[in-house]
Coordinates of C-alpha atoms in Angstrom, one line a residue:
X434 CA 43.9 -97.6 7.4
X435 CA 41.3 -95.0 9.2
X436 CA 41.3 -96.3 12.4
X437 CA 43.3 -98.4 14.5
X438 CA 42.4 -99.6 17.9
X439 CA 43.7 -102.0 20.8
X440 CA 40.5 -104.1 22.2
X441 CA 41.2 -104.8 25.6
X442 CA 38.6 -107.6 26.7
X443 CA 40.0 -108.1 30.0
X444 CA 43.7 -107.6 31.5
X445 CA 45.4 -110.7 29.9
X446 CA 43.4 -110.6 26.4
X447 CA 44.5 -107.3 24.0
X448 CA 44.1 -107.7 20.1
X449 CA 45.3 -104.7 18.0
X450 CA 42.1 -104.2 15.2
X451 CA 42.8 -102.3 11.8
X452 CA 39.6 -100.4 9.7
X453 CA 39.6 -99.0 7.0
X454 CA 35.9 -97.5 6.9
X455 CA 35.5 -93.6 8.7
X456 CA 32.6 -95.3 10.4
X457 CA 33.3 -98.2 12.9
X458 CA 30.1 -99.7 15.4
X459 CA 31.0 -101.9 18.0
X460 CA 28.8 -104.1 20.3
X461 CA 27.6 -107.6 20.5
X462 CA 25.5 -107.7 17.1
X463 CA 26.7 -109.7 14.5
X464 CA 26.2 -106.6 12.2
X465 CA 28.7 -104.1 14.4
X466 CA 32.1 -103.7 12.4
X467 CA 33.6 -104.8 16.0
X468 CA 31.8 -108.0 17.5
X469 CA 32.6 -107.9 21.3
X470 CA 30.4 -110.8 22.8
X471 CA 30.1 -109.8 26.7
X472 CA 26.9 -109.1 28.3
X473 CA 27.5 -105.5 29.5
X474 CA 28.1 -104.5 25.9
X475 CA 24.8 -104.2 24.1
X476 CA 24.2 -104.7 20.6
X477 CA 24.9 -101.8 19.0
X478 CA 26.8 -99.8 21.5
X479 CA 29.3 -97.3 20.4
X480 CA 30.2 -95.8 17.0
X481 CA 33.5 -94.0 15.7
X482 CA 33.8 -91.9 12.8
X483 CA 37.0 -90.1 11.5
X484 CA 35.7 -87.1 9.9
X485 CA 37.4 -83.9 8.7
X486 CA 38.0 -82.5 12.3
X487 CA 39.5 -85.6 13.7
X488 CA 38.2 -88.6 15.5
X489 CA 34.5 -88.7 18.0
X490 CA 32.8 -91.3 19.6
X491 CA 28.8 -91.5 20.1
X492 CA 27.6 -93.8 22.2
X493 CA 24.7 -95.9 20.3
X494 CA 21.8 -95.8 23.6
X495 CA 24.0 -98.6 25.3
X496 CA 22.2 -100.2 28.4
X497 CA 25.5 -100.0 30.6
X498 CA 27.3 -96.8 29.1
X499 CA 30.3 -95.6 27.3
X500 CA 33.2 -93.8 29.7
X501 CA 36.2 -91.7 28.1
X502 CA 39.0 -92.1 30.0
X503 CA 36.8 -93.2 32.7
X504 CA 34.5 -89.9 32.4
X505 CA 30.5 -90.7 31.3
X506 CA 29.9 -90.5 27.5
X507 CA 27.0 -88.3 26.6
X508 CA 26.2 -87.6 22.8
X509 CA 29.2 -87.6 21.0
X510 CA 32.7 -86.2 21.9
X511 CA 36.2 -85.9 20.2
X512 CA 38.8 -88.0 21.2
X513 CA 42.6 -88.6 20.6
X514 CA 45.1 -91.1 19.8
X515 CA 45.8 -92.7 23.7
X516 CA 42.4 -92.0 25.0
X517 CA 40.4 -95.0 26.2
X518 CA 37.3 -95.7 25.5
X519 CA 35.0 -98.5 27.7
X520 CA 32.0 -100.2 27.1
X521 CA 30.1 -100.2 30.3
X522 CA 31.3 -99.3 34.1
X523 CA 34.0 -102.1 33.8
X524 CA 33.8 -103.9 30.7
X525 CA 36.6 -104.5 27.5
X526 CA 38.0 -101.0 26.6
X527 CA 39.1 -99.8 23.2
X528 CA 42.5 -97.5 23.2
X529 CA 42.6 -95.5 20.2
X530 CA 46.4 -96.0 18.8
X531 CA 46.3 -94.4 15.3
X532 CA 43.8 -92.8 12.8
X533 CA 43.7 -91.1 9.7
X534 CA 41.2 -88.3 8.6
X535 CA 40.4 -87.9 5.2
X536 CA 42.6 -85.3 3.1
X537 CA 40.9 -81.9 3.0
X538 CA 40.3 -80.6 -0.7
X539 CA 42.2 -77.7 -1.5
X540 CA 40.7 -74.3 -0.8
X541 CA 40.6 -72.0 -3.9
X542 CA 40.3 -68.6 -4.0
X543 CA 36.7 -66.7 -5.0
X544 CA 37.0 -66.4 -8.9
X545 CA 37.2 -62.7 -9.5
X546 CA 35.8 -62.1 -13.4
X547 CA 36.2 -58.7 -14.8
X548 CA 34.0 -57.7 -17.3
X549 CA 35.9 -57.0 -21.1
X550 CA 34.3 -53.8 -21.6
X551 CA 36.2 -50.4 -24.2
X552 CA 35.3 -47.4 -22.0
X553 CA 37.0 -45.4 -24.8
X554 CA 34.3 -46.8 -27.3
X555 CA 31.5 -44.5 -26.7
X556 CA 31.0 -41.3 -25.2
X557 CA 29.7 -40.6 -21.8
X558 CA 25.8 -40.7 -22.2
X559 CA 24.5 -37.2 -21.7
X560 CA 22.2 -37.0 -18.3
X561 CA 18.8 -35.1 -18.6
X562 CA 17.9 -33.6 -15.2
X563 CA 15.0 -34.5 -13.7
X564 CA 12.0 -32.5 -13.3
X565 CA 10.8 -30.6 -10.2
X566 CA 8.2 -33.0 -9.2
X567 CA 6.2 -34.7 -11.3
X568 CA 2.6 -34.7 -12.7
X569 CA -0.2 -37.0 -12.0
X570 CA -2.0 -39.5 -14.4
X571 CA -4.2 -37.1 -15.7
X572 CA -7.0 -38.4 -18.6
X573 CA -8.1 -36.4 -21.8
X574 CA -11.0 -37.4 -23.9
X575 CA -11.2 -39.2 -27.3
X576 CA -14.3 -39.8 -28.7
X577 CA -15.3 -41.4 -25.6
X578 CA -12.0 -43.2 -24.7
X579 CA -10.1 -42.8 -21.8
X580 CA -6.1 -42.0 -22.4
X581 CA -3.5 -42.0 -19.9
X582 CA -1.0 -39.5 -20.5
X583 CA 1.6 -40.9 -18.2
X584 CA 3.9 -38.6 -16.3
X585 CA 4.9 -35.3 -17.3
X586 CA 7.1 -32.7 -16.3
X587 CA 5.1 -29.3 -14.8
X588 CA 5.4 -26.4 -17.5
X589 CA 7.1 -23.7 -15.9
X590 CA 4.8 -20.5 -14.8
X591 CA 5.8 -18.8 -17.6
X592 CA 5.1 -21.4 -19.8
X593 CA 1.8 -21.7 -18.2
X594 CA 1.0 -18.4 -18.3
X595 CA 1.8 -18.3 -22.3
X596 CA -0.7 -21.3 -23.0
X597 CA -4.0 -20.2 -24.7
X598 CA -6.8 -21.1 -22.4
X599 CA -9.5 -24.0 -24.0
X600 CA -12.2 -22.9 -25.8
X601 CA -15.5 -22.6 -24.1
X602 CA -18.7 -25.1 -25.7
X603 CA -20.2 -24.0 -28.5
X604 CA -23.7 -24.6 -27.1
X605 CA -25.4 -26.8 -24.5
X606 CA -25.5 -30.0 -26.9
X607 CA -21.4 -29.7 -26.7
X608 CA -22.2 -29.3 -23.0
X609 CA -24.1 -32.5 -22.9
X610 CA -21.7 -34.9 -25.1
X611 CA -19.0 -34.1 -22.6
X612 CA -20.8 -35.1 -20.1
X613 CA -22.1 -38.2 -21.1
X614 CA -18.1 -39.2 -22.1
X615 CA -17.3 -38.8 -18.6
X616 CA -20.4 -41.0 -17.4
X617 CA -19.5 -43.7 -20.0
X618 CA -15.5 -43.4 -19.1
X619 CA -16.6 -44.0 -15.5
X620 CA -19.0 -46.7 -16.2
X621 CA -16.5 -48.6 -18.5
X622 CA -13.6 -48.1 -15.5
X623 CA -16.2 -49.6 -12.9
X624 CA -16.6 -52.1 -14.8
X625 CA -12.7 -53.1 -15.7
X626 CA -12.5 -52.5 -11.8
X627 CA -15.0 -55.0 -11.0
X628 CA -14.0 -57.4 -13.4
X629 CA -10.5 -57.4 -11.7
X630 CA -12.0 -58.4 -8.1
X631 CA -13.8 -61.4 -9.3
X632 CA -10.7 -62.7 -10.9
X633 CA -8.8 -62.1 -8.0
X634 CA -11.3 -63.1 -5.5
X635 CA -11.6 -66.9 -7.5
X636 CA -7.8 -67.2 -7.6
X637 CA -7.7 -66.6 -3.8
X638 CA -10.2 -69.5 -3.5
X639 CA -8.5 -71.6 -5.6
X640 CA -5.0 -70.7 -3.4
X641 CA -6.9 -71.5 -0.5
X642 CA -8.4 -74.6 -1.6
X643 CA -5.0 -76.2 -2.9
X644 CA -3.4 -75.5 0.2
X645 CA -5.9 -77.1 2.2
X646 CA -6.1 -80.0 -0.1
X647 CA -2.6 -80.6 0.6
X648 CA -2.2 -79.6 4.0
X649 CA -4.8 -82.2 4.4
X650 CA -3.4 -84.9 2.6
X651 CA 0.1 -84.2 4.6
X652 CA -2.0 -84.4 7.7
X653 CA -3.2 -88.0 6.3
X654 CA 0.2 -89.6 5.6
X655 CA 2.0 -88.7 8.4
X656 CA -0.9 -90.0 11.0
X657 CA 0.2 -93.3 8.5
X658 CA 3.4 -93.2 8.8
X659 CA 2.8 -92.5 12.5
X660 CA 0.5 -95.9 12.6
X661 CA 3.4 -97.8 10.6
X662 CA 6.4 -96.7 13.1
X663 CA 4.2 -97.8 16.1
X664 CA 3.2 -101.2 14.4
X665 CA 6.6 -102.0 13.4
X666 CA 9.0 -100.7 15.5
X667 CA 7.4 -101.0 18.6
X668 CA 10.0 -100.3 21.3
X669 CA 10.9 -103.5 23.7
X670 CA 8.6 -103.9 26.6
X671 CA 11.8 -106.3 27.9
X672 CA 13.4 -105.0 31.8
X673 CA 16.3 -107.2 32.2
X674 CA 17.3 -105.5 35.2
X675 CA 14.4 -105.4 36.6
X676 CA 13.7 -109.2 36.1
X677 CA 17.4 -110.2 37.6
X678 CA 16.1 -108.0 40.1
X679 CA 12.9 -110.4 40.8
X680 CA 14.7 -113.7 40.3
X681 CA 18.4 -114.1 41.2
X682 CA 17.5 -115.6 44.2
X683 CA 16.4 -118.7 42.5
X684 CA 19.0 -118.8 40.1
X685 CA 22.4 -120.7 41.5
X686 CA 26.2 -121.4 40.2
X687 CA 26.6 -125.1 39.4
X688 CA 30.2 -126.0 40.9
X689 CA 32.0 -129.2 40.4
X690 CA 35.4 -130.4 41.7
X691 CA 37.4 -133.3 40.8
X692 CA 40.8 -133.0 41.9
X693 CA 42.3 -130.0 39.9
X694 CA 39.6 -130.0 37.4
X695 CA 36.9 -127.6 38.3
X696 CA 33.6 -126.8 35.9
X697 CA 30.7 -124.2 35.8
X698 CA 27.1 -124.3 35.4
X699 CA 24.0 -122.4 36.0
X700 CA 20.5 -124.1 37.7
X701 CA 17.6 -122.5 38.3
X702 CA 15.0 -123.9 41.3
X703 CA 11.6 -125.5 39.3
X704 CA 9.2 -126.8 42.8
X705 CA 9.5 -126.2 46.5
X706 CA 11.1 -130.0 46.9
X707 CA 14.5 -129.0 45.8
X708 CA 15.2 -129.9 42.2
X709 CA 17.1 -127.8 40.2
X710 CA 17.0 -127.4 36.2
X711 CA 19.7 -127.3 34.2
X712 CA 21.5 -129.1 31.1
X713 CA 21.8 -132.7 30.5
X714 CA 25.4 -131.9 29.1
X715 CA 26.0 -130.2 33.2
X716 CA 24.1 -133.3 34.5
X717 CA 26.7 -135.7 33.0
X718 CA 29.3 -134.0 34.5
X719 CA 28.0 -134.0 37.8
X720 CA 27.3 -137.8 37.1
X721 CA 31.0 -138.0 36.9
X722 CA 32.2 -135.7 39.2
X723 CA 29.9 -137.8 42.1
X724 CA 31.1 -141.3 40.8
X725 CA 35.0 -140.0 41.1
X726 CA 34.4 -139.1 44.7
X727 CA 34.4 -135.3 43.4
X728 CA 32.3 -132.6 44.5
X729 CA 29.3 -130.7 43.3
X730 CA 27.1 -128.1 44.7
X731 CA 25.0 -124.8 44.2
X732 CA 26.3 -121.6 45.3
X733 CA 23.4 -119.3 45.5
X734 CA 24.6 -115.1 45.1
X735 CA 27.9 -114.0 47.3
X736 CA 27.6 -117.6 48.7
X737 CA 24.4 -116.7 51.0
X738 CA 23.2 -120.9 50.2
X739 CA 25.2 -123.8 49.6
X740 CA 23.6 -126.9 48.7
X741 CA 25.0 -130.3 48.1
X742 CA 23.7 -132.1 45.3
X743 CA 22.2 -135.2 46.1
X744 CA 22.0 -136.9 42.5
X745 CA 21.6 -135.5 38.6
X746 CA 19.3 -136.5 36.0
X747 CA 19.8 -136.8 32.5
X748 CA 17.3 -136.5 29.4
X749 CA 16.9 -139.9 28.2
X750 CA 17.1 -139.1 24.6
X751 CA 20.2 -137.0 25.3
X752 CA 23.3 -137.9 23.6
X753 CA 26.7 -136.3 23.3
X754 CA 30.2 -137.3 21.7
X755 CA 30.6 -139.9 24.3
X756 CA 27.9 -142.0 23.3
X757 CA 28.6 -144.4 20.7
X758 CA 24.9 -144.5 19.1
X759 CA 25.2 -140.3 18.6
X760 CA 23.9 -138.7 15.7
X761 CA 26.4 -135.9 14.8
X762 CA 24.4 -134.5 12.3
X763 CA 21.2 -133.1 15.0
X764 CA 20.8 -132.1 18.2
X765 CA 19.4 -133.4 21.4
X766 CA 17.0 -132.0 24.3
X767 CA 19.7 -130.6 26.4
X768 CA 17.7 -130.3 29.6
X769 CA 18.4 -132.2 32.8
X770 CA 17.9 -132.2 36.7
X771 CA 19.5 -131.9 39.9
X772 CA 18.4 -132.4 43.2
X773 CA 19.7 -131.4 46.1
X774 CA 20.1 -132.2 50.1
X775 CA 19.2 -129.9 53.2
X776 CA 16.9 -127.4 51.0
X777 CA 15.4 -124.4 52.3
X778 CA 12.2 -123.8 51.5
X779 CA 12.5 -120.1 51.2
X780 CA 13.8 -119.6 47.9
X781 CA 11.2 -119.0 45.5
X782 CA 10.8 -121.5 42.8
X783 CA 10.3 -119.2 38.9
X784 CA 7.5 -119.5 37.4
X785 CA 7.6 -121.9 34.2
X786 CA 5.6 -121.0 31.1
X787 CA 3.0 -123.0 29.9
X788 CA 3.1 -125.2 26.8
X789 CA 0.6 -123.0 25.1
X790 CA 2.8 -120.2 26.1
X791 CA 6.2 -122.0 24.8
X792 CA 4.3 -123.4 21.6
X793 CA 3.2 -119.4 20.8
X794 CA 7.0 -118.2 21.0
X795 CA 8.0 -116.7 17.3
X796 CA 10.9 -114.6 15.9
X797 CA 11.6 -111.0 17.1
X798 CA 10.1 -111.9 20.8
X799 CA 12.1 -110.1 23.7
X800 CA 14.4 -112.8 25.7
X801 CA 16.8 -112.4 28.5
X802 CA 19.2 -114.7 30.4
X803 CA 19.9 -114.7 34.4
X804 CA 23.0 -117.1 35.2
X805 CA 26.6 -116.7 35.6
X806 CA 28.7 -116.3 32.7
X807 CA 32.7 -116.5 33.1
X808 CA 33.6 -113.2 33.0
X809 CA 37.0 -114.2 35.5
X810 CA 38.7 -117.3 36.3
X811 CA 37.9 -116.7 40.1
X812 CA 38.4 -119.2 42.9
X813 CA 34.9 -119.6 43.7
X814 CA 34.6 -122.0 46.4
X815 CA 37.7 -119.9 47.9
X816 CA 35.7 -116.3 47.9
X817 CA 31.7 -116.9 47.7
X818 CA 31.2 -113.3 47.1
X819 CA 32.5 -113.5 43.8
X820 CA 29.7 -115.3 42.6
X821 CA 27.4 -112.7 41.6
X822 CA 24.3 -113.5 38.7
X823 CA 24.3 -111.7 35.4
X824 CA 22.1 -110.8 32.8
X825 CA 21.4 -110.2 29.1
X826 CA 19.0 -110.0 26.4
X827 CA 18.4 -110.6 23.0
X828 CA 15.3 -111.8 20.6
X829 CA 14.0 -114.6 19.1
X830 CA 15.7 -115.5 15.5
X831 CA 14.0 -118.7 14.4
X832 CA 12.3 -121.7 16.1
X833 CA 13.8 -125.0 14.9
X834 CA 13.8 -128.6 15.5
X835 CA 16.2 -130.5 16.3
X836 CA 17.2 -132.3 13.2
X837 CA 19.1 -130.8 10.0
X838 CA 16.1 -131.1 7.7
X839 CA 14.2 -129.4 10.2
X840 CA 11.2 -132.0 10.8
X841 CA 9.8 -132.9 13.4
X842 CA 8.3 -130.8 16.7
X843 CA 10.0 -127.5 16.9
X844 CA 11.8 -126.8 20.3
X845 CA 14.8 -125.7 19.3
X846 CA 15.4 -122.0 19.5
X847 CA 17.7 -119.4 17.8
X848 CA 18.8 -116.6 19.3
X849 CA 21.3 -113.2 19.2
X850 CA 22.2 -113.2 22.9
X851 CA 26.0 -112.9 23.9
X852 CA 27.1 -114.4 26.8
X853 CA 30.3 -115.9 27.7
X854 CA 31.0 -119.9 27.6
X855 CA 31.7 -121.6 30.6
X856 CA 29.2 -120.5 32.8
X857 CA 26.0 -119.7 31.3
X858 CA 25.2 -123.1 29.9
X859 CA 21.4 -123.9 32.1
X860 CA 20.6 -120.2 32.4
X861 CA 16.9 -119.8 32.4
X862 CA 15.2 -117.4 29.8
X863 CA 13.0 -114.9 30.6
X864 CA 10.1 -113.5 28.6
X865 CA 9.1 -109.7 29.2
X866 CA 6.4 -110.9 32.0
X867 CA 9.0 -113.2 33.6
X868 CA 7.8 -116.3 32.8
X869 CA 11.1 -118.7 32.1
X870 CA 10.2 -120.2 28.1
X871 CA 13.5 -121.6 27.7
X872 CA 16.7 -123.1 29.0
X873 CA 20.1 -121.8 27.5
X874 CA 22.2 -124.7 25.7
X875 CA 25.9 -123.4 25.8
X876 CA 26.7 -127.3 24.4
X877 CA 24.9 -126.2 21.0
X878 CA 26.8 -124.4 19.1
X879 CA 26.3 -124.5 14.9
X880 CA 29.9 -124.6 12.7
X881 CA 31.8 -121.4 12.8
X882 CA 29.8 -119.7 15.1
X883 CA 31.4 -117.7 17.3
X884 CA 32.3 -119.0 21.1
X885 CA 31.5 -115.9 23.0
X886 CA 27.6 -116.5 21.1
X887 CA 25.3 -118.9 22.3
X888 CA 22.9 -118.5 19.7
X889 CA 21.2 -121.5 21.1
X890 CA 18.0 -123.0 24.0
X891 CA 15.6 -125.4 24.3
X892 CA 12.3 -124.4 24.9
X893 CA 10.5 -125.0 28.0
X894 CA 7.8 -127.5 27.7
X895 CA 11.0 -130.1 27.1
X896 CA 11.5 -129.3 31.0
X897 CA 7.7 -129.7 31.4
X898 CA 8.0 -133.8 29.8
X899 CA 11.0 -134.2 31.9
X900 CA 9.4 -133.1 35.5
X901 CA 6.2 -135.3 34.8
X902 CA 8.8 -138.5 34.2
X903 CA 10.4 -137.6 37.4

């Protein structure tokens, strides 16, 4: 065990979690070591790692935040056994209840090694004092040859004053040859000297020209590599906030009551004559709800609107467990309509992509959901102002039909937004430009998929079929 946490998804649901990796990510991706499928948690949010100092946390560029102990994450801090860590402003919290760092490896001493040497072996080396100062390279003349003597200690004066002076030339032709020796010794240095230069004057071009052949071909690959991160990991152009900012006004909580029995639903307003899109699973509820004598309306946000729906339409081709002719084995175009009495015409219908625009829709495009997700078990027609619209965001992960073998017109659409069941189902989906290009289906969910996922919605231009029927 290197970590040990207590996940806190709300005050009633706590699960104790055991890892044994020093590196933990949590957040709503299905590849985080701790899947928490909430909206406010994003999908890689927070990581842990138990290192040789202890236990930090490093918040992962989360939308909503990381708080410690209700203080903003920023970077990475070190935390304790007790502290609590949350995933957004007020979203599940993880209390740390036990971890284990790895064991340190023991520290050894420096080696100290002694060299194995007899000091009794050999006598002390005798030490020849050095000279006053000593004598410059001086040249002497051999046959025409040049000879460095090297350096030489200065004779004393009295040595110098015992040394027999040279000999004077014999005649004017001894004269002569001496001369021409020197000229021919200075020639021949000139010459070595010169020689020298241009060697060292090519190398230095050379030098120079490799490093500018390389400093120019590491200019090259990194404008590449440049062209390459900006071509394939283009940052998302996707503002959820900014879009639930723009439509939550058009976007309502579907509410039905039959006796005790109370369901949840989101609709979204398609024209300026009051009909509402949502699910054919939520229309057939409301079907029943209204035949029972029940109730069902559309609580815009903090109850500002309350509409009563009038009737509910269901896809024709829609079919669910009830229906005796239902083919298990596919899905169905979960879209469906409700209409409602006494509408304002003030709300702003959204605006509906076109089927072009659907048709183009591919994996790794930017989505996002406004609707209202369960995130409490509120009494909503008691307290309007609970109702209050949410948002999330994901991408594309495949487009689909509806069948098993996959034939037949794709309009079924995969996704890796989180939202929670019970709520959501007939959000509308957002593109980066606004433009709604599909309706969440919280009834579709594929075997052993998770229930806080709804990895699921139809694409729009099934809406567009539906509204020219009706």
């Amino acid at each position: 065990m290197k970590l040990r946490l207590e996940v806190c998804l709300d005050p009633q649901t706590r699960v104790d979690r055991t890892f044994d990796q020093t590196v933990m990510t949590a957040g709503r991706s299905r590849a985080c070591d701790l899947v928490i499928a909430q909206s406010v948690v994003s999908s890689k949010h927070v990581r842990f790692h138990v290192g040789d100092t202890g236990l930090e946390v490093t918040d992962l560029g989360s939308a909503n935040g990381t708080f410690v102990n209700d203080e903003p994450l920023r970077g990475t801090v070190s935390i304790d056994r007790g502290d609590l860590v949350r995933l957004g402003k007020s979203g599940p919290a993880l209390r740390i209840l036990d971890y284990a760092a790895p064991a340190r490896a023991p520290e050894h001493a420096p080696l100290r090694v002694t060299p194995n040497v007899d000091h009794s072996a050999a006598p002390p080396a005798s030490i020849t004092p050095m000279p006053d100062r000593p004598s410059v390279f001086r040249h002497t003349q051999h046959g025409g040859g040049v000879v460095a003597d090297g350096l030489r200690p200065h004779p004393s004066p009295a040595a110098a004053d015992s040394r027999p002076a040279p000999p004077a030339p014999a005649s004017r032709w001894h004269a002569d040859a001496t001369s021409q020796q020197h000229e021919q010794g200075n020639q021949s240095s000139s010459t070595t000297r010169m020689m020298v230069r241009q060697l060292e004057g090519q190398q230095k071009r050379w030098k120079a020209f490799a490093v500018g052949g390389v400093a120019g071909l590491g200019a090259v690959l990194l404008v590449l590599l440049l062209v390459l991160l900006a071509v394939f990991q283009r940052p998302s152009s996707m503002n959820a906030q900014q879009i639930l900012a723009d439509w939550r006004g058009s976007v309502f909580l579907v509410i039905t009551q039959d006796g005790d029995e109370v369901s949840r639903a989101t609709a979204f307003l398609v024209d300026r004559q009051g009909t509402f899109a949502t699910n054919s699973h939520v229309t057939r509820g409301v079907e029943r709800v209204l035949a029972n004598g029940g109730q069902a309306m559309l609580i815009s946000e903090a109850g500002e609107l309350v509409f009563t729906i009038d009737a509910a339409i269901t896809h024709p081709d829609y079919r669910d467990a009830t229906d005796a002719d239902v083919d298990l084995s596919r899905h169905y175009p979960d879209v469906g309509l409700l209409t409602v009495k006494d509408y304002d015409e003030k709300i702003r219908p959204v605006r509906l992509a076109s089927r072009s625009r659907a048709q183009s829709l591919s994996p790794g495009t930017d989505l996002c959901f406004v609707g209202f997700p369960v995130f409490n078990r509120g009494d909503y027609l008691a307290d309007k102002k609970q109702v209050i619209p949410r948002t999330g965001v994901g991408k594309i992960v495949r487009v689909c039909s509806y069948k098993e073998d996959n034939e037949g017109e794709l309009r079924l659409i995969e996704n890796d937004m989180s939202a929670q069941r019970g709520g959501a189902s007939g959000s509308p989906i957002f593109d980066k430009d606004g433009q709604v290009v599909a309706i969440l289906a919280g009834g579709i969910l594929a075997a052993g998929d998770n229930p806080g996922v709804l990895p699921f919605c139809i694409r729009i231009d099934e809406l567009h079929e539906l509204l020219e029927q009706h």
